[in-house]
Amino acid sequence: MVATDNVQKTPPEEATFNLAAYLKERQKLCDTALDQAIPIIYPEKIYEAMRYSLLAGGKRVRPILCLATCEMIGGTIEMAMPTACAVEMIHTMSLIHDDLPAMDNDDYRRGKLTNHKVYGEDVAILAGDGLLALAFEFVAIQTPQSVNRELVLQVIARLGRALGAAGLVGGQVVDLESEGKSDISLETLNFIHQHKTAALLEACVVCGGIIAGASPEDVQRLTRYAENIGLAFQIIDDILDITSTQEQLGKTAGKDQKAQKVTYPSLWGLEESRSKAQELVQAACAELEPFGERAKSLQAIAHFIISRNN
Amino acid sequence: MVATDNVQKTPPEEATFNLAAYLKERQKLCDTALDQAIPIIYPEKIYEAMRYSLLAGGKRVRPILCLATCEMIGGTIEMAMPTACAVEMIHTMSLIHDDLPAMDNDDYRRGKLTNHKVYGEDVAILAGDGLLALAFEFVAIQTPQSVNRELVLQVIARLGRALGAAGLVGGQVVDLESEGKSDISLETLNFIHQHKTAALLEACVVCGGIIAGASPEDVQRLTRYAENIGLAFQIIDDILDITSTQEQLGKTAGKDQKAQKVTYPSLWGLEESRSKAQELVQAACAELEPFGERAKSLQAIAHFIISRNN
């Protein structure tokens, strides 16, 4: 009897929600849509270079967040898929440009040679530009007519902002300026990650919500959820850079320490960084409580972010 | 009497239209709008780098074409200004990336040091990315509500296409592949310029028309006008590279010959290139005849394109 009681007390969503299967299925949907988004036509080299990095087998956390939020608010996968593809294109473009010799000068990414190591620096720069252009074109053309046109424009504006000087690009500039300096303040570190990592994650979540017609209050909750998982995501990234091998990460490990980079673990230590990430994920999940059962996928993804090992 | 007859036969638009004053006034409007589009806030360096190239005093041919087409079709300057700014941001971004050491490796542009010579390669790459992101955000946010939202999405889609692998980026890839080869066919040369130069010029013209509600037939006429001036523009560029000094051009002169690049003058000779450009401009102007008097600015701009000396 006691055992039966315990089983009944388990919240049904936790008992029935299989995150691994969910992520696998969504990843496959995203991979298929991304594959179809870019043909190989003349001049083949640029399309191949764009596809090389875009289809290099990322976890698709960003597009999956976008789709999951759209569904939570009451929209469909079809409504959000073009935006989901766009955020992955933008993310991939930022990786291609970040890896260039003039930037972080990285040879490996997602377990493969970086774009410029395969196609040359010139084509890698252009492949990034091409992905970026396609991201906006794709949202504008492919988003179904069932999504209000004004909302599609809001999505495009938010993607532009998340990517530009007020987002990714701004964060990367401060990151480059901070390199080799060991006296970076927590404020500066937060600025870097809020812009380099969290801004695009926030855009994924909020744009997914907007497409489904989220209310201003919903958008605020989604924003706070995204801010929290964004920071947690970065803390875990910093921890993994220390504790993982290149094989596990698919990219160069131990880079931060080698570059004497200020990171969350370098400021707080590994243990406190881990518990801070844990707190952030709990706060993120709490924001979604008003959505009840429908929030289960976004809550599970939040927990996944801090349990991942690559 | 004969003299009076001759005066009366002069078409009124040519007698009264002062192109120099028109261009100067429009250039100033564009410069002001571009200046206001980018603030200088933290992190200042990226905003300064974006402004450095964007406000380096180009002729603003592209945004002026966009505004002029919008007015010809019946729209206002206010309706098209965000798109006009966006095309100049996209054009500037393409110049910044093209000038990089990994690409054309140029030190001067618009009479000033290139972006990477002033801010470093890393910041120059990011400044281009930032301008690109802003271009799309700007159109989405700033286009007045009087423009149908579906049309704004069409504009964004066309800008993305003109910039991406099916436009500028694709043209640049083929251009890079053709470097140092002296057996480039006219077909390949046309591909390069249709994509590297004409695609964005076409987007300027067609998007200006779309914003004003151009009919599909209007869009076809505008497309043919733009294709013709786009090719004329490139032929003149090739001619100026041979006949001008660096001082006149504001960028390195004689580059094509030095790089043994196949150009229109290298295929046709200077004289035939000039008369071909002349023919293209006449064909462009003929496309606009149905618009009568209202086409005078676009027709004058077409003539300006082949009479310019920088």
mmCIF file of N, CA, C and O in Angstrom, chain A residues 183-266:
data_model
loop_
_atom_site.group_PDB
_atom_site.id
_atom_site.type_symbol
_atom_site.label_atom_id
_atom_site.label_comp_id
_atom_site.label_asym_id
_atom_site.label_seq_id
_atom_site.Cartn_x
_atom_site.Cartn_y
_atom_site.Cartn_z
ATOM 1 N N ASP A 183 42.177 40.630 -14.103
ATOM 2 C CA ASP A 183 41.435 41.443 -13.121
ATOM 3 C C ASP A 183 40.032 41.825 -13.626
ATOM 4 O O ASP A 183 39.509 42.880 -13.309
ATOM 5 N N ILE A 184 39.444 40.903 -14.403
ATOM 6 C CA ILE A 184 38.098 41.160 -14.924
ATOM 7 C C ILE A 184 37.076 41.060 -13.780
ATOM 8 O O ILE A 184 37.101 40.111 -13.011
ATOM 9 N N SER A 185 36.203 42.066 -13.684
ATOM 10 C CA SER A 185 35.222 42.070 -12.601
ATOM 11 C C SER A 185 34.079 41.119 -12.910
ATOM 12 O O SER A 185 33.843 40.751 -14.066
ATOM 13 N N LEU A 186 33.337 40.747 -11.853
ATOM 14 C CA LEU A 186 32.151 39.899 -12.043
ATOM 15 C C LEU A 186 31.156 40.602 -12.953
ATOM 16 O O LEU A 186 30.473 39.972 -13.767
ATOM 17 N N GLU A 187 31.095 41.927 -12.840
ATOM 18 C CA GLU A 187 30.180 42.721 -13.668
ATOM 19 C C GLU A 187 30.507 42.540 -15.161
ATOM 20 O O GLU A 187 29.608 42.324 -15.974
ATOM 21 N N THR A 188 31.795 42.650 -15.472
ATOM 22 C CA THR A 188 32.207 42.489 -16.874
ATOM 23 C C THR A 188 31.951 41.061 -17.347
ATOM 24 O O THR A 188 31.466 40.833 -18.452
ATOM 25 N N LEU A 189 32.272 40.087 -16.487
ATOM 26 C CA LEU A 189 32.049 38.683 -16.833
ATOM 27 C C LEU A 189 30.564 38.447 -17.107
ATOM 28 O O LEU A 189 30.194 37.789 -18.086
ATOM 29 N N ASN A 190 29.715 39.011 -16.248
ATOM 30 C CA ASN A 190 28.271 38.878 -16.470
ATOM 31 C C ASN A 190 27.855 39.533 -17.787
ATOM 32 O O ASN A 190 27.048 38.991 -18.525
ATOM 33 N N PHE A 191 28.426 40.713 -18.078
ATOM 34 C CA PHE A 191 28.087 41.387 -19.342
ATOM 35 C C PHE A 191 28.420 40.488 -20.520
ATOM 36 O O PHE A 191 27.622 40.298 -21.433
ATOM 37 N N ILE A 192 29.625 39.928 -20.494
ATOM 38 C CA ILE A 192 30.062 39.077 -21.603
ATOM 39 C C ILE A 192 29.067 37.950 -21.828
ATOM 40 O O ILE A 192 28.595 37.717 -22.938
ATOM 41 N N HIS A 193 28.716 37.254 -20.752
ATOM 42 C CA HIS A 193 27.891 36.068 -20.942
ATOM 43 C C HIS A 193 26.427 36.389 -21.175
ATOM 44 O O HIS A 193 25.748 35.680 -21.912
ATOM 45 N N GLN A 194 25.950 37.485 -20.559
ATOM 46 C CA GLN A 194 24.575 37.890 -20.850
ATOM 47 C C GLN A 194 24.427 38.209 -22.331
ATOM 48 O O GLN A 194 23.368 38.014 -22.916
ATOM 49 N N HIS A 195 25.507 38.713 -22.953
ATOM 50 C CA HIS A 195 25.419 39.095 -24.356
ATOM 51 C C HIS A 195 25.851 37.968 -25.286
ATOM 52 O O HIS A 195 25.252 37.741 -26.321
ATOM 53 N N LYS A 196 26.942 37.280 -24.912
ATOM 54 C CA LYS A 196 27.475 36.263 -25.813
ATOM 55 C C LYS A 196 26.645 34.990 -25.803
ATOM 56 O O LYS A 196 26.542 34.305 -26.815
ATOM 57 N N THR A 197 26.090 34.645 -24.675
ATOM 58 C CA THR A 197 25.356 33.380 -24.576
ATOM 59 C C THR A 197 23.869 33.593 -24.308
ATOM 60 O O THR A 197 23.018 33.078 -25.020
ATOM 61 N N ALA A 198 23.565 34.372 -23.279
ATOM 62 C CA ALA A 198 22.181 34.444 -22.812
ATOM 63 C C ALA A 198 21.270 35.170 -23.792
ATOM 64 O O ALA A 198 20.093 34.827 -23.918
ATOM 65 N N ALA A 199 21.779 36.184 -24.509
ATOM 66 C CA ALA A 199 20.916 36.979 -25.395
ATOM 67 C C ALA A 199 20.262 36.111 -26.461
ATOM 68 O O ALA A 199 19.057 36.227 -26.717
ATOM 69 N N LEU A 200 21.034 35.213 -27.067
ATOM 70 C CA LEU A 200 20.461 34.374 -28.122
ATOM 71 C C LEU A 200 19.533 33.304 -27.531
ATOM 72 O O LEU A 200 18.477 33.008 -28.096
ATOM 73 N N LEU A 201 19.926 32.742 -26.374
ATOM 74 C CA LEU A 201 19.044 31.772 -25.711
ATOM 75 C C LEU A 201 17.710 32.439 -25.372
ATOM 76 O O LEU A 201 16.638 31.857 -25.550
ATOM 77 N N GLU A 202 17.794 33.674 -24.898
ATOM 78 C CA GLU A 202 16.571 34.416 -24.569
ATOM 79 C C GLU A 202 15.721 34.622 -25.826
ATOM 80 O O GLU A 202 14.497 34.459 -25.795
ATOM 81 N N ALA A 203 16.383 34.979 -26.927
ATOM 82 C CA ALA A 203 15.644 35.192 -28.175
ATOM 83 C C ALA A 203 14.943 33.897 -28.610
ATOM 84 O O ALA A 203 13.804 33.925 -29.075
ATOM 85 N N CYS A 204 15.619 32.752 -28.438
ATOM 86 C CA CYS A 204 15.014 31.471 -28.808
ATOM 87 C C CYS A 204 13.702 31.267 -28.067
ATOM 88 O O CYS A 204 12.672 30.926 -28.652
ATOM 89 N N VAL A 205 13.779 31.459 -26.758
ATOM 90 C CA VAL A 205 12.622 31.206 -25.902
ATOM 91 C C VAL A 205 11.527 32.242 -26.167
ATOM 92 O O VAL A 205 10.367 31.903 -26.415
ATOM 93 N N VAL A 206 11.896 33.512 -26.120
ATOM 94 C CA VAL A 206 10.893 34.573 -26.247
ATOM 95 C C VAL A 206 10.267 34.574 -27.646
ATOM 96 O O VAL A 206 9.052 34.734 -27.787
ATOM 97 N N CYS A 207 11.080 34.377 -28.677
ATOM 98 C CA CYS A 207 10.522 34.357 -30.043
ATOM 99 C C CYS A 207 9.555 33.179 -30.209
ATOM 100 O O CYS A 207 8.502 33.322 -30.839
ATOM 101 N N GLY A 208 9.914 32.033 -29.639
ATOM 102 C CA GLY A 208 8.994 30.898 -29.680
ATOM 103 C C GLY A 208 7.657 31.262 -29.056
ATOM 104 O O GLY A 208 6.592 30.923 -29.572
ATOM 105 N N GLY A 209 7.711 31.997 -27.944
ATOM 106 C CA GLY A 209 6.490 32.441 -27.273
ATOM 107 C C GLY A 209 5.705 33.449 -28.098
ATOM 108 O O GLY A 209 4.485 33.354 -28.227
ATOM 109 N N ILE A 210 6.420 34.428 -28.667
ATOM 110 C CA ILE A 210 5.765 35.484 -29.455
ATOM 111 C C ILE A 210 5.005 34.887 -30.640
ATOM 112 O O ILE A 210 3.876 35.274 -30.935
ATOM 113 N N ILE A 211 5.633 33.924 -31.293
ATOM 114 C CA ILE A 211 5.002 33.285 -32.459
ATOM 115 C C ILE A 211 3.652 32.675 -32.074
ATOM 116 O O ILE A 211 2.694 32.707 -32.841
ATOM 117 N N ALA A 212 3.592 32.153 -30.841
ATOM 118 C CA ALA A 212 2.352 31.518 -30.381
ATOM 119 C C ALA A 212 1.388 32.527 -29.771
ATOM 120 O O ALA A 212 0.328 32.151 -29.268
ATOM 121 N N GLY A 213 1.764 33.808 -29.789
ATOM 122 C CA GLY A 213 0.867 34.840 -29.263
ATOM 123 C C GLY A 213 0.966 35.056 -27.764
ATOM 124 O O GLY A 213 -0.018 35.407 -27.113
ATOM 125 N N ALA A 214 2.153 34.882 -27.186
ATOM 126 C CA ALA A 214 2.347 35.071 -25.753
ATOM 127 C C ALA A 214 1.944 36.491 -25.326
ATOM 128 O O ALA A 214 2.215 37.452 -26.040
ATOM 129 N N SER A 215 1.326 36.605 -24.156
ATOM 130 C CA SER A 215 0.970 37.914 -23.604
ATOM 131 C C SER A 215 2.230 38.610 -23.080
ATOM 132 O O SER A 215 3.257 37.958 -22.872
ATOM 133 N N PRO A 216 2.162 39.929 -22.851
ATOM 134 C CA PRO A 216 3.333 40.625 -22.281
ATOM 135 C C PRO A 216 3.794 39.985 -20.967
ATOM 136 O O PRO A 216 5.001 39.889 -20.716
ATOM 137 N N GLU A 217 2.857 39.522 -20.149
ATOM 138 C CA GLU A 217 3.240 38.881 -18.872
ATOM 139 C C GLU A 217 3.963 37.560 -19.159
ATOM 140 O O GLU A 217 4.956 37.242 -18.502
ATOM 141 N N ASP A 218 3.446 36.801 -20.100
ATOM 142 C CA ASP A 218 4.121 35.556 -20.497
ATOM 143 C C ASP A 218 5.550 35.852 -20.964
ATOM 144 O O ASP A 218 6.497 35.154 -20.607
ATOM 145 N N VAL A 219 5.672 36.910 -21.796
ATOM 146 C CA VAL A 219 6.990 37.252 -22.335
ATOM 147 C C VAL A 219 7.956 37.575 -21.197
ATOM 148 O O VAL A 219 9.125 37.184 -21.233
ATOM 149 N N GLN A 220 7.451 38.261 -20.166
ATOM 150 C CA GLN A 220 8.323 38.572 -19.024
ATOM 151 C C GLN A 220 8.768 37.312 -18.301
ATOM 152 O O GLN A 220 9.933 37.176 -17.919
ATOM 153 N N ARG A 221 7.832 36.386 -18.095
ATOM 154 C CA ARG A 221 8.195 35.115 -17.439
ATOM 155 C C ARG A 221 9.209 34.347 -18.279
ATOM 156 O O ARG A 221 10.196 33.818 -17.770
ATOM 157 N N LEU A 222 8.968 34.322 -19.588
ATOM 158 C CA LEU A 222 9.869 33.600 -20.492
ATOM 159 C C LEU A 222 11.261 34.233 -20.479
ATOM 160 O O LEU A 222 12.278 33.539 -20.526
ATOM 161 N N THR A 223 11.278 35.571 -20.409
ATOM 162 C CA THR A 223 12.554 36.282 -20.372
ATOM 163 C C THR A 223 13.349 35.896 -19.128
ATOM 164 O O THR A 223 14.544 35.609 -19.201
ATOM 165 N N ARG A 224 12.652 35.864 -17.979
ATOM 166 C CA ARG A 224 13.362 35.519 -16.737
ATOM 167 C C ARG A 224 13.803 34.060 -16.744
ATOM 168 O O ARG A 224 14.906 33.728 -16.290
ATOM 169 N N TYR A 225 12.959 33.178 -17.265
ATOM 170 C CA TYR A 225 13.363 31.770 -17.418
ATOM 171 C C TYR A 225 14.649 31.696 -18.247
ATOM 172 O O TYR A 225 15.624 31.041 -17.873
ATOM 173 N N ALA A 226 14.652 32.426 -19.372
ATOM 174 C CA ALA A 226 15.786 32.349 -20.300
ATOM 175 C C ALA A 226 17.047 32.963 -19.698
ATOM 176 O O ALA A 226 18.149 32.432 -19.874
ATOM 177 N N GLU A 227 16.900 34.073 -18.988
ATOM 178 C CA GLU A 227 18.076 34.698 -18.355
ATOM 179 C C GLU A 227 18.735 33.717 -17.391
ATOM 180 O O GLU A 227 19.956 33.584 -17.350
ATOM 181 N N ASN A 228 17.898 33.046 -16.611
ATOM 182 C CA ASN A 228 18.438 32.106 -15.629
ATOM 183 C C ASN A 228 19.119 30.903 -16.286
ATOM 184 O O ASN A 228 20.231 30.536 -15.906
ATOM 185 N N ILE A 229 18.465 30.320 -17.287
ATOM 186 C CA ILE A 229 19.126 29.154 -17.907
ATOM 187 C C ILE A 229 20.333 29.603 -18.724
ATOM 188 O O ILE A 229 21.295 28.866 -18.871
ATOM 189 N N GLY A 230 20.296 30.839 -19.241
ATOM 190 C CA GLY A 230 21.434 31.344 -20.007
ATOM 191 C C GLY A 230 22.687 31.413 -19.155
ATOM 192 O O GLY A 230 23.770 30.971 -19.571
ATOM 193 N N LEU A 231 22.532 31.951 -17.965
ATOM 194 C CA LEU A 231 23.686 32.069 -17.076
ATOM 195 C C LEU A 231 24.123 30.674 -16.602
ATOM 196 O O LEU A 231 25.327 30.372 -16.561
ATOM 197 N N ALA A 232 23.147 29.825 -16.266
ATOM 198 C CA ALA A 232 23.475 28.453 -15.840
ATOM 199 C C ALA A 232 24.251 27.732 -16.945
ATOM 200 O O ALA A 232 25.251 27.044 -16.680
ATOM 201 N N PHE A 233 23.795 27.910 -18.174
ATOM 202 C CA PHE A 233 24.427 27.301 -19.337
ATOM 203 C C PHE A 233 25.903 27.689 -19.414
ATOM 204 O O PHE A 233 26.784 26.863 -19.644
ATOM 205 N N GLN A 234 26.169 28.987 -19.205
ATOM 206 C CA GLN A 234 27.537 29.479 -19.311
ATOM 207 C C GLN A 234 28.414 28.969 -18.173
ATOM 208 O O GLN A 234 29.579 28.623 -18.375
ATOM 209 N N ILE A 235 27.838 28.929 -16.976
ATOM 210 C CA ILE A 235 28.608 28.419 -15.835
ATOM 211 C C ILE A 235 29.025 26.972 -16.098
ATOM 212 O O ILE A 235 30.179 26.587 -15.877
ATOM 213 N N ILE A 236 28.079 26.185 -16.606
ATOM 214 C CA ILE A 236 28.393 24.781 -16.912
ATOM 215 C C ILE A 236 29.440 24.692 -18.027
ATOM 216 O O ILE A 236 30.360 23.871 -17.968
ATOM 217 N N ASP A 237 29.332 25.581 -19.024
ATOM 218 C CA ASP A 237 30.347 25.621 -20.085
ATOM 219 C C ASP A 237 31.736 25.849 -19.496
ATOM 220 O O ASP A 237 32.704 25.199 -19.878
ATOM 221 N N ASP A 238 31.826 26.801 -18.586
ATOM 222 C CA ASP A 238 33.107 27.103 -17.927
ATOM 223 C C ASP A 238 33.609 25.901 -17.139
ATOM 224 O O ASP A 238 34.806 25.593 -17.145
ATOM 225 N N ILE A 239 32.690 25.231 -16.433
ATOM 226 C CA ILE A 239 33.078 24.061 -15.636
ATOM 227 C C ILE A 239 33.575 22.942 -16.557
ATOM 228 O O ILE A 239 34.615 22.331 -16.306
ATOM 229 N N LEU A 240 32.830 22.705 -17.643
ATOM 230 C CA LEU A 240 33.213 21.636 -18.563
ATOM 231 C C LEU A 240 34.570 21.898 -19.208
ATOM 232 O O LEU A 240 35.330 20.965 -19.473
ATOM 233 N N ASP A 241 34.882 23.180 -19.451
ATOM 234 C CA ASP A 241 36.179 23.509 -20.042
ATOM 235 C C ASP A 241 37.317 23.036 -19.132
ATOM 236 O O ASP A 241 38.399 22.683 -19.598
ATOM 237 N N ILE A 242 37.042 23.010 -17.829
ATOM 238 C CA ILE A 242 38.054 22.576 -16.863
ATOM 239 C C ILE A 242 38.047 21.068 -16.673
ATOM 240 O O ILE A 242 39.106 20.429 -16.630
ATOM 241 N N THR A 243 36.834 20.489 -16.593
ATOM 242 C CA THR A 243 36.746 19.087 -16.164
ATOM 243 C C THR A 243 36.689 18.078 -17.308
ATOM 244 O O THR A 243 36.782 16.886 -17.057
ATOM 245 N N SER A 244 36.531 18.548 -18.552
ATOM 246 C CA SER A 244 36.343 17.600 -19.657
ATOM 247 C C SER A 244 37.574 17.473 -20.541
ATOM 248 O O SER A 244 38.461 18.319 -20.517
ATOM 249 N N THR A 245 37.547 16.436 -21.349
ATOM 250 C CA THR A 245 38.588 16.262 -22.361
ATOM 251 C C THR A 245 38.071 16.816 -23.685
ATOM 252 O O THR A 245 36.880 17.047 -23.857
ATOM 253 N N GLN A 246 38.990 17.028 -24.623
ATOM 254 C CA GLN A 246 38.601 17.505 -25.949
ATOM 255 C C GLN A 246 37.631 16.518 -26.609
ATOM 256 O O GLN A 246 36.688 16.917 -27.283
ATOM 257 N N GLU A 247 37.856 15.232 -26.343
ATOM 258 C CA GLU A 247 36.994 14.213 -26.940
ATOM 259 C C GLU A 247 35.555 14.372 -26.466
ATOM 260 O O GLU A 247 34.610 14.310 -27.243
ATOM 261 N N GLN A 248 35.405 14.603 -25.160
ATOM 262 C CA GLN A 248 34.057 14.781 -24.620
ATOM 263 C C GLN A 248 33.389 16.034 -25.167
ATOM 264 O O GLN A 248 32.210 16.057 -25.460
ATOM 265 N N LEU A 249 34.160 17.108 -25.273
ATOM 266 C CA LEU A 249 33.586 18.403 -25.647
ATOM 267 C C LEU A 249 33.389 18.550 -27.151
ATOM 268 O O LEU A 249 32.518 19.293 -27.604
ATOM 269 N N GLY A 250 34.229 17.888 -27.939
ATOM 270 C CA GLY A 250 34.174 18.079 -29.386
ATOM 271 C C GLY A 250 34.859 19.363 -29.806
ATOM 272 O O GLY A 250 34.844 19.753 -30.956
ATOM 273 N N LYS A 251 35.405 20.081 -28.828
ATOM 274 C CA LYS A 251 36.198 21.276 -29.143
ATOM 275 C C LYS A 251 37.362 21.307 -28.166
ATOM 276 O O LYS A 251 37.407 20.520 -27.213
ATOM 277 N N THR A 252 38.320 22.200 -28.395
ATOM 278 C CA THR A 252 39.490 22.282 -27.547
ATOM 279 C C THR A 252 39.086 22.475 -26.086
ATOM 280 O O THR A 252 38.286 23.355 -25.788
ATOM 281 N N ALA A 253 39.617 21.635 -25.177
ATOM 282 C CA ALA A 253 39.324 21.771 -23.748
ATOM 283 C C ALA A 253 40.454 22.522 -23.051
ATOM 284 O O ALA A 253 41.541 22.668 -23.598
ATOM 285 N N GLY A 254 40.172 23.025 -21.855
ATOM 286 C CA GLY A 254 41.209 23.691 -21.062
ATOM 287 C C GLY A 254 41.656 25.024 -21.637
ATOM 288 O O GLY A 254 42.683 25.576 -21.239
ATOM 289 N N LYS A 255 40.871 25.560 -22.582
ATOM 290 C CA LYS A 255 41.260 26.805 -23.249
ATOM 291 C C LYS A 255 41.257 27.997 -22.304
ATOM 292 O O LYS A 255 42.100 28.878 -22.397
ATOM 293 N N ASP A 256 40.251 28.051 -21.422
ATOM 294 C CA ASP A 256 40.102 29.213 -20.547
ATOM 295 C C ASP A 256 41.314 29.343 -19.620
ATOM 296 O O ASP A 256 41.887 30.421 -19.473
ATOM 297 N N GLN A 257 41.694 28.202 -19.018
ATOM 298 C CA GLN A 257 42.824 28.246 -18.087
ATOM 299 C C GLN A 257 44.113 28.611 -18.805
ATOM 300 O O GLN A 257 44.898 29.412 -18.328
ATOM 301 N N LYS A 258 44.276 28.032 -20.002
ATOM 302 C CA LYS A 258 45.470 28.307 -20.795
ATOM 303 C C LYS A 258 45.552 29.800 -21.114
ATOM 304 O O LYS A 258 46.623 30.405 -21.087
ATOM 305 N N ALA A 259 44.391 30.387 -21.435
ATOM 306 C CA ALA A 259 44.360 31.807 -21.783
ATOM 307 C C ALA A 259 44.255 32.676 -20.534
ATOM 308 O O ALA A 259 44.098 33.894 -20.634
ATOM 309 N N GLN A 260 44.356 32.051 -19.351
ATOM 310 C CA GLN A 260 44.221 32.764 -18.071
ATOM 311 C C GLN A 260 42.963 33.623 -18.039
ATOM 312 O O GLN A 260 42.961 34.760 -17.583
ATOM 313 N N LYS A 261 41.910 33.035 -18.556
ATOM 314 C CA LYS A 261 40.643 33.744 -18.690
ATOM 315 C C LYS A 261 39.908 33.721 -17.359
ATOM 316 O O LYS A 261 39.878 32.703 -16.673
ATOM 317 N N VAL A 262 39.304 34.850 -17.018
ATOM 318 C CA VAL A 262 38.464 34.866 -15.829
ATOM 319 C C VAL A 262 37.159 34.160 -16.171
ATOM 320 O O VAL A 262 36.522 34.458 -17.179
ATOM 321 N N THR A 263 36.781 33.166 -15.358
ATOM 322 C CA THR A 263 35.539 32.412 -15.592
ATOM 323 C C THR A 263 34.814 32.322 -14.255
ATOM 324 O O THR A 263 35.355 32.714 -13.213
ATOM 325 N N TYR A 264 33.587 31.795 -14.269
ATOM 326 C CA TYR A 264 32.873 31.632 -12.999
ATOM 327 C C TYR A 264 33.622 30.701 -12.056
ATOM 328 O O TYR A 264 33.815 31.042 -10.893
ATOM 329 N N PRO A 265 34.080 29.546 -12.523
ATOM 330 C CA PRO A 265 34.848 28.694 -11.593
ATOM 331 C C PRO A 265 36.122 29.369 -11.073
ATOM 332 O O PRO A 265 36.521 29.140 -9.932
ATOM 333 N N SER A 266 36.734 30.224 -11.901
ATOM 334 C CA SER A 266 37.967 30.870 -11.427
ATOM 335 C C SER A 266 37.637 31.912 -10.354
ATOM 336 O O SER A 266 38.468 32.237 -9.506
#
